[in-house]
């Protein structure tokens, strides 16, 4: 059957009205001393944005190619997409960076944000930092002065072997970026109007799958300390679906650094349904994302795919050792939970990644990514062809923010 799908989210104004009625005005919002963005409802910042030097152009080579090792390369800058590797197994491998959690209290320095007069006016980068990028998706279409919407056919790597990345799978609706993945019975690249077909294609016809991939143009927060935050609603996993929120530096080659805030798959390990309300956090480093600092899946977080939540990552090259920290918030105003800390001593990096190289990579500019890919049959995942019905929910993104310290 041919269907018509939409993002389907209550308007931000209605949500804010209900929020105000339920909790009142004048509450305190807490943050950890690392100073991460809470969420996204306005463009107010703690410091004025320095537009003259906030954005750094990508220094990696422009190429339309595939990595020699089979991993995904972007047609625009030769980058590796979110990867599937052994570290996504549910706890089979781990390190001392895995599974760390933090209680709900602020750090010892008492770092808190200003008193909230209205929730949408207090959600900002913390004092001492500068908001260098933000998109609240309040328009009627993707702001292409900020985003590059990748449009390309399938490739030979894991990330694109099954996924036709299409502009048609991206829209802005009700204050959200809406990113979709669909099944088709015709090639959705050659036929841009190929109908959506949730059930398996009849006869011996091929099942085709489309998804979407967006990346922020340029790079931000160069200098050694920054953070990226997303407020989003993730889709419930179905066989083959692979949505992700991530960031990477603008370097290719040996200093390539990828920060996967959340990756969700239906099975973990292969053919074994992943534990409900869990997801994978990974740091990749080196040419072709050669090294992976990984650990067990994190969670469970009740209602993970039922509503909007906040994912954040912060990097700091000025500490010894240089460090990357991943955080999760149930709601925009709830305390952050520290999910994982990654250094060169972490499992997968130890003995492979040098401290000087990791610190140098973290001093480069970074940019956020949003994607919804479809996985083929691999060592780690079943193909969506196994599903009688392929109809995942849309990935909804309310806001993306970058802070520089």
mmCIF file of C-alpha atoms in Angstrom:
data_model
loop_
_atom_site.group_PDB
_atom_site.id
_atom_site.type_symbol
_atom_site.label_atom_id
_atom_site.label_comp_id
_atom_site.label_asym_id
_atom_site.label_seq_id
_atom_site.Cartn_x
_atom_site.Cartn_y
_atom_site.Cartn_z
ATOM 1 C CA UNK A 1 0.000 0.000 0.000
ATOM 2 C CA UNK A 2 1.032 3.567 -0.681
ATOM 3 C CA UNK A 3 0.872 5.721 2.431
ATOM 4 C CA UNK A 4 1.343 9.349 3.420
ATOM 5 C CA UNK A 5 3.269 9.986 6.636
ATOM 6 C CA UNK A 6 4.026 13.119 8.643
ATOM 7 C CA UNK A 7 5.982 14.081 11.731
ATOM 8 C CA UNK A 8 2.936 14.304 13.999
ATOM 9 C CA UNK A 9 4.077 16.386 16.986
ATOM 10 C CA UNK A 10 2.216 18.824 19.152
ATOM 11 C CA UNK A 11 3.249 22.420 18.465
ATOM 12 C CA UNK A 12 5.985 23.968 20.607
ATOM 13 C CA UNK A 13 3.601 26.688 21.757
ATOM 14 C CA UNK A 14 1.101 24.135 23.069
ATOM 15 C CA UNK A 15 3.851 22.172 24.775
ATOM 16 C CA UNK A 16 5.229 25.298 26.442
ATOM 17 C CA UNK A 17 1.738 26.280 27.632
ATOM 18 C CA UNK A 18 1.207 22.877 29.207
ATOM 19 C CA UNK A 19 4.709 22.992 30.665
ATOM 20 C CA UNK A 20 4.057 26.346 32.309
ATOM 21 C CA UNK A 21 0.758 25.161 33.741
ATOM 22 C CA UNK A 22 2.289 21.989 35.132
ATOM 23 C CA UNK A 23 5.404 23.314 36.862
ATOM 24 C CA UNK A 24 4.880 27.084 37.174
ATOM 25 C CA UNK A 25 7.428 29.822 36.724
ATOM 26 C CA UNK A 26 10.690 30.452 38.531
ATOM 27 C CA UNK A 27 12.243 26.986 38.764
ATOM 28 C CA UNK A 28 15.997 26.413 38.826
ATOM 29 C CA UNK A 29 17.676 24.543 35.981
ATOM 30 C CA UNK A 30 20.822 22.667 36.864
ATOM 31 C CA UNK A 31 23.857 21.765 34.806
ATOM 32 C CA UNK A 32 27.118 20.004 35.482
ATOM 33 C CA UNK A 33 30.262 22.033 35.827
ATOM 34 C CA UNK A 34 31.268 20.962 32.340
ATOM 35 C CA UNK A 35 28.696 23.530 31.249
ATOM 36 C CA UNK A 36 26.601 21.743 28.656
ATOM 37 C CA UNK A 37 23.601 23.105 26.766
ATOM 38 C CA UNK A 38 20.312 22.064 28.339
ATOM 39 C CA UNK A 39 17.971 22.125 25.375
ATOM 40 C CA UNK A 40 16.663 24.280 22.662
ATOM 41 C CA UNK A 41 13.821 26.743 22.624
ATOM 42 C CA UNK A 42 15.377 30.124 21.925
ATOM 43 C CA UNK A 43 18.482 31.739 20.516
ATOM 44 C CA UNK A 44 19.560 33.517 23.691
ATOM 45 C CA UNK A 45 23.161 32.965 24.770
ATOM 46 C CA UNK A 46 25.380 33.746 27.691
ATOM 47 C CA UNK A 47 27.808 35.609 25.438
ATOM 48 C CA UNK A 48 27.318 37.295 22.076
ATOM 49 C CA UNK A 49 27.955 35.043 19.115
ATOM 50 C CA UNK A 50 31.206 35.849 17.371
ATOM 51 C CA UNK A 51 30.152 35.322 13.803
ATOM 52 C CA UNK A 52 33.531 36.347 12.424
ATOM 53 C CA UNK A 53 35.361 33.278 13.687
ATOM 54 C CA UNK A 54 32.680 30.875 14.938
ATOM 55 C CA UNK A 55 32.649 28.748 11.788
ATOM 56 C CA UNK A 56 35.691 26.919 10.484
ATOM 57 C CA UNK A 57 35.762 25.465 7.011
ATOM 58 C CA UNK A 58 36.333 21.740 6.533
ATOM 59 C CA UNK A 59 39.964 20.881 5.880
ATOM 60 C CA UNK A 60 39.323 17.309 4.755
ATOM 61 C CA UNK A 61 39.511 16.393 1.080
ATOM 62 C CA UNK A 62 36.381 16.644 -1.042
ATOM 63 C CA UNK A 63 35.713 13.232 -2.517
ATOM 64 C CA UNK A 64 32.899 11.092 -3.847
ATOM 65 C CA UNK A 65 34.265 7.692 -2.949
ATOM 66 C CA UNK A 66 34.055 4.725 -0.627
ATOM 67 C CA UNK A 67 36.635 3.847 1.997
ATOM 68 C CA UNK A 68 38.916 1.020 1.052
ATOM 69 C CA UNK A 69 37.905 -0.871 4.177
ATOM 70 C CA UNK A 70 34.235 -0.763 3.260
ATOM 71 C CA UNK A 71 33.106 1.957 5.655
ATOM 72 C CA UNK A 72 30.897 4.807 4.464
ATOM 73 C CA UNK A 73 32.468 7.904 2.932
ATOM 74 C CA UNK A 74 30.406 11.014 2.426
ATOM 75 C CA UNK A 75 30.142 12.223 -1.127
ATOM 76 C CA UNK A 76 30.981 15.677 0.115
ATOM 77 C CA UNK A 77 33.987 15.358 2.390
ATOM 78 C CA UNK A 78 35.149 11.777 2.561
ATOM 79 C CA UNK A 79 33.937 11.110 6.081
ATOM 80 C CA UNK A 80 32.959 7.855 7.682
ATOM 81 C CA UNK A 81 29.376 7.647 8.890
ATOM 82 C CA UNK A 82 28.175 6.094 12.157
ATOM 83 C CA UNK A 83 29.704 2.658 12.257
ATOM 84 C CA UNK A 84 28.529 -0.781 13.259
ATOM 85 C CA UNK A 85 31.244 -2.788 14.994
ATOM 86 C CA UNK A 86 31.690 -5.329 17.750
ATOM 87 C CA UNK A 87 31.386 -2.612 20.373
ATOM 88 C CA UNK A 88 27.650 -2.512 19.775
ATOM 89 C CA UNK A 89 27.128 -5.906 21.329
ATOM 90 C CA UNK A 90 25.184 -5.695 24.559
ATOM 91 C CA UNK A 91 27.971 -5.732 27.090
ATOM 92 C CA UNK A 92 30.234 -8.331 25.536
ATOM 93 C CA UNK A 93 33.063 -5.829 25.615
ATOM 94 C CA UNK A 94 33.552 -2.922 27.965
ATOM 95 C CA UNK A 95 36.103 -0.707 29.582
ATOM 96 C CA UNK A 96 36.511 1.640 32.477
ATOM 97 C CA UNK A 97 34.797 4.328 30.410
ATOM 98 C CA UNK A 98 31.579 2.323 30.194
ATOM 99 C CA UNK A 99 28.320 2.730 32.018
ATOM 100 C CA UNK A 100 29.215 5.669 34.264
ATOM 101 C CA UNK A 101 26.233 7.435 35.758
ATOM 102 C CA UNK A 102 25.864 10.626 37.726
ATOM 103 C CA UNK A 103 23.383 11.512 40.414
ATOM 104 C CA UNK A 104 20.995 14.419 40.070
ATOM 105 C CA UNK A 105 22.967 16.966 42.070
ATOM 106 C CA UNK A 106 25.081 19.694 40.477
ATOM 107 C CA UNK A 107 28.829 19.377 40.757
ATOM 108 C CA UNK A 108 30.640 20.593 43.869
ATOM 109 C CA UNK A 109 31.123 24.061 42.425
ATOM 110 C CA UNK A 110 27.349 24.571 42.540
ATOM 111 C CA UNK A 111 27.170 25.424 38.858
ATOM 112 C CA UNK A 112 23.606 26.352 37.974
ATOM 113 C CA UNK A 113 21.888 28.341 35.275
ATOM 114 C CA UNK A 114 19.927 31.514 35.949
ATOM 115 C CA UNK A 115 16.474 31.386 37.542
ATOM 116 C CA UNK A 116 13.881 30.617 34.899
ATOM 117 C CA UNK A 117 11.372 33.349 34.264
ATOM 118 C CA UNK A 118 10.098 31.430 31.256
ATOM 119 C CA UNK A 119 11.520 28.058 30.196
ATOM 120 C CA UNK A 120 12.163 29.133 26.608
ATOM 121 C CA UNK A 121 14.222 32.120 27.769
ATOM 122 C CA UNK A 122 16.570 30.180 30.022
ATOM 123 C CA UNK A 123 17.643 27.405 27.690
ATOM 124 C CA UNK A 124 21.055 28.532 26.567
ATOM 125 C CA UNK A 125 24.735 27.821 26.671
ATOM 126 C CA UNK A 126 25.970 28.355 30.242
ATOM 127 C CA UNK A 127 27.778 31.429 31.451
ATOM 128 C CA UNK A 128 31.371 31.517 30.326
ATOM 129 C CA UNK A 129 30.558 29.911 26.984
ATOM 130 C CA UNK A 130 29.334 31.137 23.618
ATOM 131 C CA UNK A 131 26.570 29.693 21.499
ATOM 132 C CA UNK A 132 28.208 29.351 18.082
ATOM 133 C CA UNK A 133 25.541 27.296 16.298
ATOM 134 C CA UNK A 134 21.841 26.733 16.804
ATOM 135 C CA UNK A 135 18.848 25.556 14.806
ATOM 136 C CA UNK A 136 15.351 25.313 16.334
ATOM 137 C CA UNK A 137 13.685 24.350 13.041
ATOM 138 C CA UNK A 138 11.034 27.016 13.445
ATOM 139 C CA UNK A 139 10.764 27.708 9.718
ATOM 140 C CA UNK A 140 8.888 25.880 6.979
ATOM 141 C CA UNK A 141 11.889 24.105 5.450
ATOM 142 C CA UNK A 142 15.467 23.089 6.172
ATOM 143 C CA UNK A 143 17.756 26.108 6.427
ATOM 144 C CA UNK A 144 20.314 25.230 3.792
ATOM 145 C CA UNK A 145 22.569 28.058 4.858
ATOM 146 C CA UNK A 146 23.189 25.861 7.924
ATOM 147 C CA UNK A 147 22.713 22.312 6.658
ATOM 148 C CA UNK A 148 23.893 20.127 3.815
ATOM 149 C CA UNK A 149 21.229 17.538 2.970
ATOM 150 C CA UNK A 150 23.092 14.592 1.438
ATOM 151 C CA UNK A 151 21.407 13.151 -1.652
ATOM 152 C CA UNK A 152 23.044 10.066 -3.142
ATOM 153 C CA UNK A 153 22.614 6.451 -4.098
ATOM 154 C CA UNK A 154 23.740 3.359 -2.255
ATOM 155 C CA UNK A 155 27.423 2.637 -1.717
ATOM 156 C CA UNK A 156 29.615 -0.302 -0.878
ATOM 157 C CA UNK A 157 30.053 0.371 2.828
ATOM 158 C CA UNK A 158 27.971 -0.739 5.784
ATOM 159 C CA UNK A 159 26.377 2.645 6.261
ATOM 160 C CA UNK A 160 25.069 3.066 2.704
ATOM 161 C CA UNK A 161 24.889 -0.451 1.332
ATOM 162 C CA UNK A 162 21.131 -0.515 1.753
ATOM 163 C CA UNK A 163 20.222 3.168 2.010
ATOM 164 C CA UNK A 164 19.317 5.616 -0.714
ATOM 165 C CA UNK A 165 19.836 8.999 0.952
ATOM 166 C CA UNK A 166 17.106 11.324 -0.313
ATOM 167 C CA UNK A 167 16.091 14.939 0.180
ATOM 168 C CA UNK A 168 12.478 13.805 -0.062
ATOM 169 C CA UNK A 169 12.886 12.081 3.304
ATOM 170 C CA UNK A 170 13.593 15.369 5.092
ATOM 171 C CA UNK A 171 11.204 18.160 6.003
ATOM 172 C CA UNK A 172 10.489 20.721 8.717
ATOM 173 C CA UNK A 173 7.086 20.477 10.351
ATOM 174 C CA UNK A 174 5.573 21.749 13.618
ATOM 175 C CA UNK A 175 8.925 23.108 14.780
ATOM 176 C CA UNK A 176 10.810 19.852 14.187
ATOM 177 C CA UNK A 177 13.228 18.462 11.675
ATOM 178 C CA UNK A 178 11.458 15.306 10.442
ATOM 179 C CA UNK A 179 13.720 12.554 9.067
ATOM 180 C CA UNK A 180 12.134 9.438 7.558
ATOM 181 C CA UNK A 181 13.133 5.987 6.361
ATOM 182 C CA UNK A 182 10.886 4.058 3.974
ATOM 183 C CA UNK A 183 10.583 0.836 2.006
ATOM 184 C CA UNK A 184 9.868 0.995 -1.732
ATOM 185 C CA UNK A 185 9.264 -1.529 -4.498
ATOM 186 C CA UNK A 186 10.957 0.714 -7.067
ATOM 187 C CA UNK A 187 14.356 2.318 -6.994
ATOM 188 C CA UNK A 188 13.743 5.551 -5.058
ATOM 189 C CA UNK A 189 16.795 7.176 -6.608
ATOM 190 C CA UNK A 190 15.807 6.786 -10.233
ATOM 191 C CA UNK A 191 12.118 7.289 -9.471
ATOM 192 C CA UNK A 192 11.877 10.195 -7.038
ATOM 193 C CA UNK A 193 8.143 9.495 -6.696
ATOM 194 C CA UNK A 194 8.537 5.821 -5.842
ATOM 195 C CA UNK A 195 5.589 4.983 -3.553
ATOM 196 C CA UNK A 196 6.152 4.009 0.059
ATOM 197 C CA UNK A 197 5.440 0.300 0.505
ATOM 198 C CA UNK A 198 5.402 -0.870 4.119
ATOM 199 C CA UNK A 199 4.856 -4.563 3.392
ATOM 200 C CA UNK A 200 7.313 -6.769 1.528
ATOM 201 C CA UNK A 201 7.351 -6.198 -2.180
ATOM 202 C CA UNK A 202 5.346 -8.848 -4.083
ATOM 203 C CA UNK A 203 6.826 -11.688 -6.062
ATOM 204 C CA UNK A 204 10.553 -11.712 -6.538
ATOM 205 C CA UNK A 205 10.839 -7.935 -6.737
ATOM 206 C CA UNK A 206 13.553 -6.174 -4.799
ATOM 207 C CA UNK A 207 12.895 -4.271 -1.606
ATOM 208 C CA UNK A 208 14.448 -0.802 -1.761
ATOM 209 C CA UNK A 209 15.062 1.437 1.239
ATOM 210 C CA UNK A 210 15.500 5.160 1.561
ATOM 211 C CA UNK A 211 16.751 7.284 4.435
ATOM 212 C CA UNK A 212 18.319 10.679 4.988
ATOM 213 C CA UNK A 213 21.519 12.288 6.178
ATOM 214 C CA UNK A 214 22.152 15.897 7.174
ATOM 215 C CA UNK A 215 25.333 17.588 8.300
ATOM 216 C CA UNK A 216 25.989 21.110 9.497
ATOM 217 C CA UNK A 217 28.014 23.194 7.058
ATOM 218 C CA UNK A 218 31.467 24.231 8.187
ATOM 219 C CA UNK A 219 32.787 23.537 11.683
ATOM 220 C CA UNK A 220 32.430 25.141 15.096
ATOM 221 C CA UNK A 221 33.997 25.338 18.558
ATOM 222 C CA UNK A 222 37.612 24.924 17.456
ATOM 223 C CA UNK A 223 40.212 25.491 20.137
ATOM 224 C CA UNK A 224 39.925 22.472 22.394
ATOM 225 C CA UNK A 225 36.716 22.701 24.410
ATOM 226 C CA UNK A 226 33.184 22.585 23.129
ATOM 227 C CA UNK A 227 29.914 20.705 23.249
ATOM 228 C CA UNK A 228 27.121 19.582 20.934
ATOM 229 C CA UNK A 229 23.568 18.996 22.082
ATOM 230 C CA UNK A 230 20.438 17.557 20.468
ATOM 231 C CA UNK A 231 16.845 17.563 21.677
ATOM 232 C CA UNK A 232 15.150 14.797 19.746
ATOM 233 C CA UNK A 233 12.601 11.990 19.703
ATOM 234 C CA UNK A 234 14.105 8.740 18.474
ATOM 235 C CA UNK A 235 12.043 6.182 16.546
ATOM 236 C CA UNK A 236 11.280 2.767 17.993
ATOM 237 C CA UNK A 237 13.743 0.252 16.511
ATOM 238 C CA UNK A 238 12.571 -2.099 13.772
ATOM 239 C CA UNK A 239 14.691 -4.670 11.914
ATOM 240 C CA UNK A 240 17.270 -2.835 9.827
ATOM 241 C CA UNK A 241 16.600 0.691 11.091
ATOM 242 C CA UNK A 242 19.657 2.697 12.123
ATOM 243 C CA UNK A 243 18.973 6.277 13.287
ATOM 244 C CA UNK A 244 21.815 8.239 14.871
ATOM 245 C CA UNK A 245 22.776 11.633 16.290
ATOM 246 C CA UNK A 246 26.495 12.348 16.163
ATOM 247 C CA UNK A 247 29.285 14.849 15.599
ATOM 248 C CA UNK A 248 32.734 14.772 14.050
ATOM 249 C CA UNK A 249 35.669 17.068 13.584
ATOM 250 C CA UNK A 250 36.425 18.539 10.195
ATOM 251 C CA UNK A 251 39.664 16.591 9.871
ATOM 252 C CA UNK A 252 40.192 13.586 7.679
ATOM 253 C CA UNK A 253 42.987 11.058 7.858
ATOM 254 C CA UNK A 254 44.730 10.170 11.087
ATOM 255 C CA UNK A 255 42.986 12.860 13.172
ATOM 256 C CA UNK A 256 39.459 11.870 12.167
ATOM 257 C CA UNK A 257 37.298 11.911 15.323
ATOM 258 C CA UNK A 258 33.662 10.849 15.489
ATOM 259 C CA UNK A 259 31.435 11.234 18.558
ATOM 260 C CA UNK A 260 28.309 9.060 18.412
ATOM 261 C CA UNK A 261 25.854 10.401 20.994
ATOM 262 C CA UNK A 262 23.189 7.813 20.191
ATOM 263 C CA UNK A 263 22.899 4.940 17.752
ATOM 264 C CA UNK A 264 19.890 2.617 17.875
ATOM 265 C CA UNK A 265 19.477 -0.749 16.217
ATOM 266 C CA UNK A 266 16.787 -3.390 16.507
ATOM 267 C CA UNK A 267 19.151 -6.243 17.368
ATOM 268 C CA UNK A 268 22.204 -6.346 19.607
ATOM 269 C CA UNK A 269 23.836 -8.847 19.023
ATOM 270 C CA UNK A 270 22.524 -10.033 15.677
ATOM 271 C CA UNK A 271 19.014 -11.462 15.669
ATOM 272 C CA UNK A 272 18.621 -10.824 19.393
ATOM 273 C CA UNK A 273 16.273 -7.906 20.073
ATOM 274 C CA UNK A 274 18.150 -5.158 21.874
ATOM 275 C CA UNK A 275 17.164 -4.450 25.448
ATOM 276 C CA UNK A 276 14.310 -1.928 25.441
ATOM 277 C CA UNK A 277 15.146 1.735 26.041
ATOM 278 C CA UNK A 278 18.896 1.328 25.499
ATOM 279 C CA UNK A 279 21.303 2.772 22.969
ATOM 280 C CA UNK A 280 24.971 2.761 21.970
ATOM 281 C CA UNK A 281 27.578 5.498 22.577
ATOM 282 C CA UNK A 282 30.926 5.250 20.776
ATOM 283 C CA UNK A 283 33.998 7.365 19.999
ATOM 284 C CA UNK A 284 35.832 6.579 16.752
ATOM 285 C CA UNK A 285 39.326 7.814 15.917
ATOM 286 C CA UNK A 286 41.840 7.646 13.105
ATOM 287 C CA UNK A 287 41.788 7.196 9.355
ATOM 288 C CA UNK A 288 38.724 5.203 8.353
ATOM 289 C CA UNK A 289 37.526 5.391 11.985
ATOM 290 C CA UNK A 290 40.057 2.669 12.715
ATOM 291 C CA UNK A 291 39.839 2.662 16.512
ATOM 292 C CA UNK A 292 36.674 2.429 18.586
ATOM 293 C CA UNK A 293 36.313 3.346 22.252
ATOM 294 C CA UNK A 294 33.290 1.300 23.109
ATOM 295 C CA UNK A 295 31.413 -0.348 25.900
ATOM 296 C CA UNK A 296 28.078 -1.952 26.704
ATOM 297 C CA UNK A 297 24.870 -0.269 25.626
ATOM 298 C CA UNK A 298 23.690 2.402 28.063
ATOM 299 C CA UNK A 299 20.324 2.516 29.793
ATOM 300 C CA UNK A 300 17.613 1.522 30.164
ATOM 301 C CA UNK A 301 15.924 4.922 30.151
ATOM 302 C CA UNK A 302 12.200 4.506 30.553
ATOM 303 C CA UNK A 303 10.167 5.838 27.651
ATOM 304 C CA UNK A 304 13.243 6.429 25.504
ATOM 305 C CA UNK A 305 11.312 6.452 22.223
ATOM 306 C CA UNK A 306 8.039 7.836 23.601
ATOM 307 C CA UNK A 307 9.023 11.490 23.933
ATOM 308 C CA UNK A 308 11.740 14.075 23.408
ATOM 309 C CA UNK A 309 15.031 13.803 25.311
ATOM 310 C CA UNK A 310 18.387 15.587 25.291
ATOM 311 C CA UNK A 311 21.745 14.104 24.248
ATOM 312 C CA UNK A 312 24.990 16.009 24.785
ATOM 313 C CA UNK A 313 28.688 15.469 24.238
ATOM 314 C CA UNK A 314 31.533 17.635 25.492
ATOM 315 C CA UNK A 315 35.218 17.454 24.578
ATOM 316 C CA UNK A 316 38.134 19.024 26.393
ATOM 317 C CA UNK A 317 41.677 18.908 25.027
ATOM 318 C CA UNK A 318 43.016 21.042 27.863
ATOM 319 C CA UNK A 319 42.734 18.406 30.568
ATOM 320 C CA UNK A 320 45.283 15.696 31.221
ATOM 321 C CA UNK A 321 44.343 13.360 29.706
ATOM 322 C CA UNK A 322 42.140 14.915 26.998
ATOM 323 C CA UNK A 323 38.602 13.679 27.484
ATOM 324 C CA UNK A 324 35.201 13.257 25.845
ATOM 325 C CA UNK A 325 32.075 13.028 28.015
ATOM 326 C CA UNK A 326 28.609 11.900 26.935
ATOM 327 C CA UNK A 327 25.420 12.932 28.762
ATOM 328 C CA UNK A 328 21.693 12.177 28.642
ATOM 329 C CA UNK A 329 18.740 14.155 30.023
ATOM 330 C CA UNK A 330 15.243 12.784 30.294
ATOM 331 C CA UNK A 331 13.804 16.277 29.819
ATOM 332 C CA UNK A 332 15.330 19.649 29.083
ATOM 333 C CA UNK A 333 15.189 20.740 32.716
ATOM 334 C CA UNK A 334 16.149 17.423 34.344
ATOM 335 C CA UNK A 335 19.646 16.755 35.736
ATOM 336 C CA UNK A 336 22.183 15.332 33.281
ATOM 337 C CA UNK A 337 23.405 11.765 33.576
ATOM 338 C CA UNK A 338 27.000 11.076 32.676
ATOM 339 C CA UNK A 339 26.939 8.059 30.378
ATOM 340 C CA UNK A 340 30.560 7.616 29.460
ATOM 341 C CA UNK A 341 34.001 9.200 29.643
ATOM 342 C CA UNK A 342 36.510 8.452 26.899
ATOM 343 C CA UNK A 343 40.278 9.000 27.007
ATOM 344 C CA UNK A 344 43.251 7.320 25.335
ATOM 345 C CA UNK A 345 43.171 4.806 28.204
ATOM 346 C CA UNK A 346 39.666 3.629 27.260
ATOM 347 C CA UNK A 347 39.064 0.173 25.858
ATOM 348 C CA UNK A 348 39.718 0.217 22.129
ATOM 349 C CA UNK A 349 42.011 3.264 22.326
ATOM 350 C CA UNK A 350 44.547 2.009 24.873
ATOM 351 C CA UNK A 351 47.821 1.168 23.156
ATOM 352 C CA UNK A 352 46.495 2.442 19.815
ATOM 353 C CA UNK A 353 45.805 6.169 20.169
ATOM 354 C CA UNK A 354 48.447 8.653 21.354
ATOM 355 C CA UNK A 355 47.521 11.365 23.852
ATOM 356 C CA UNK A 356 49.095 14.086 21.704
ATOM 357 C CA UNK A 357 47.105 12.989 18.648
ATOM 358 C CA UNK A 358 43.800 12.743 20.518
ATOM 359 C CA UNK A 359 44.260 16.180 22.106
ATOM 360 C CA UNK A 360 45.182 17.695 18.741
ATOM 361 C CA UNK A 361 42.085 16.149 17.121
ATOM 362 C CA UNK A 362 39.855 17.608 19.843
ATOM 363 C CA UNK A 363 41.223 21.089 19.142
ATOM 364 C CA UNK A 364 39.728 20.986 15.660
ATOM 365 C CA UNK A 365 36.333 22.354 14.707
ATOM 366 C CA UNK A 366 33.320 20.031 15.058
ATOM 367 C CA UNK A 367 29.909 19.857 13.459
ATOM 368 C CA UNK A 368 26.669 17.950 14.222
ATOM 369 C CA UNK A 369 25.025 15.267 12.073
ATOM 370 C CA UNK A 370 21.549 13.729 11.898
ATOM 371 C CA UNK A 371 20.864 10.583 9.909
ATOM 372 C CA UNK A 372 18.427 7.728 9.446
ATOM 373 C CA UNK A 373 20.104 4.843 7.656
ATOM 374 C CA UNK A 374 19.063 1.264 6.900
ATOM 375 C CA UNK A 375 21.410 -1.598 7.696
ATOM 376 C CA UNK A 376 22.003 -4.550 5.382
ATOM 377 C CA UNK A 377 22.567 -8.089 6.559
ATOM 378 C CA UNK A 378 25.859 -7.949 8.472
ATOM 379 C CA UNK A 379 27.714 -9.662 11.268
ATOM 380 C CA UNK A 380 25.892 -7.387 13.692
ATOM 381 C CA UNK A 381 22.428 -6.885 12.241
ATOM 382 C CA UNK A 382 19.599 -8.495 10.309
ATOM 383 C CA UNK A 383 18.350 -7.003 7.072
ATOM 384 C CA UNK A 384 15.029 -5.131 6.987
ATOM 385 C CA UNK A 385 14.032 -7.634 4.293
ATOM 386 C CA UNK A 386 13.338 -9.988 7.189
ATOM 387 C CA UNK A 387 10.510 -7.759 8.395
ATOM 388 C CA UNK A 388 7.057 -8.326 6.955
ATOM 389 C CA UNK A 389 6.341 -4.667 7.659
ATOM 390 C CA UNK A 390 8.975 -1.937 7.521
ATOM 391 C CA UNK A 391 7.390 1.253 8.850
ATOM 392 C CA UNK A 392 9.628 2.929 11.434
ATOM 393 C CA UNK A 393 8.528 6.125 13.124
ATOM 394 C CA UNK A 394 10.175 9.330 11.982
ATOM 395 C CA UNK A 395 13.234 10.724 13.750
ATOM 396 C CA UNK A 396 12.191 14.143 15.119
ATOM 397 C CA UNK A 397 14.768 16.779 16.058
ATOM 398 C CA UNK A 398 13.581 19.852 17.956
ATOM 399 C CA UNK A 399 16.951 21.594 18.199
ATOM 400 C CA UNK A 400 20.684 21.280 17.607
ATOM 401 C CA UNK A 401 23.146 23.492 19.486
ATOM 402 C CA UNK A 402 26.928 23.959 19.679
ATOM 403 C CA UNK A 403 28.685 25.764 22.549
ATOM 404 C CA UNK A 404 32.276 26.958 22.672
ATOM 405 C CA UNK A 405 34.220 27.437 25.935
#
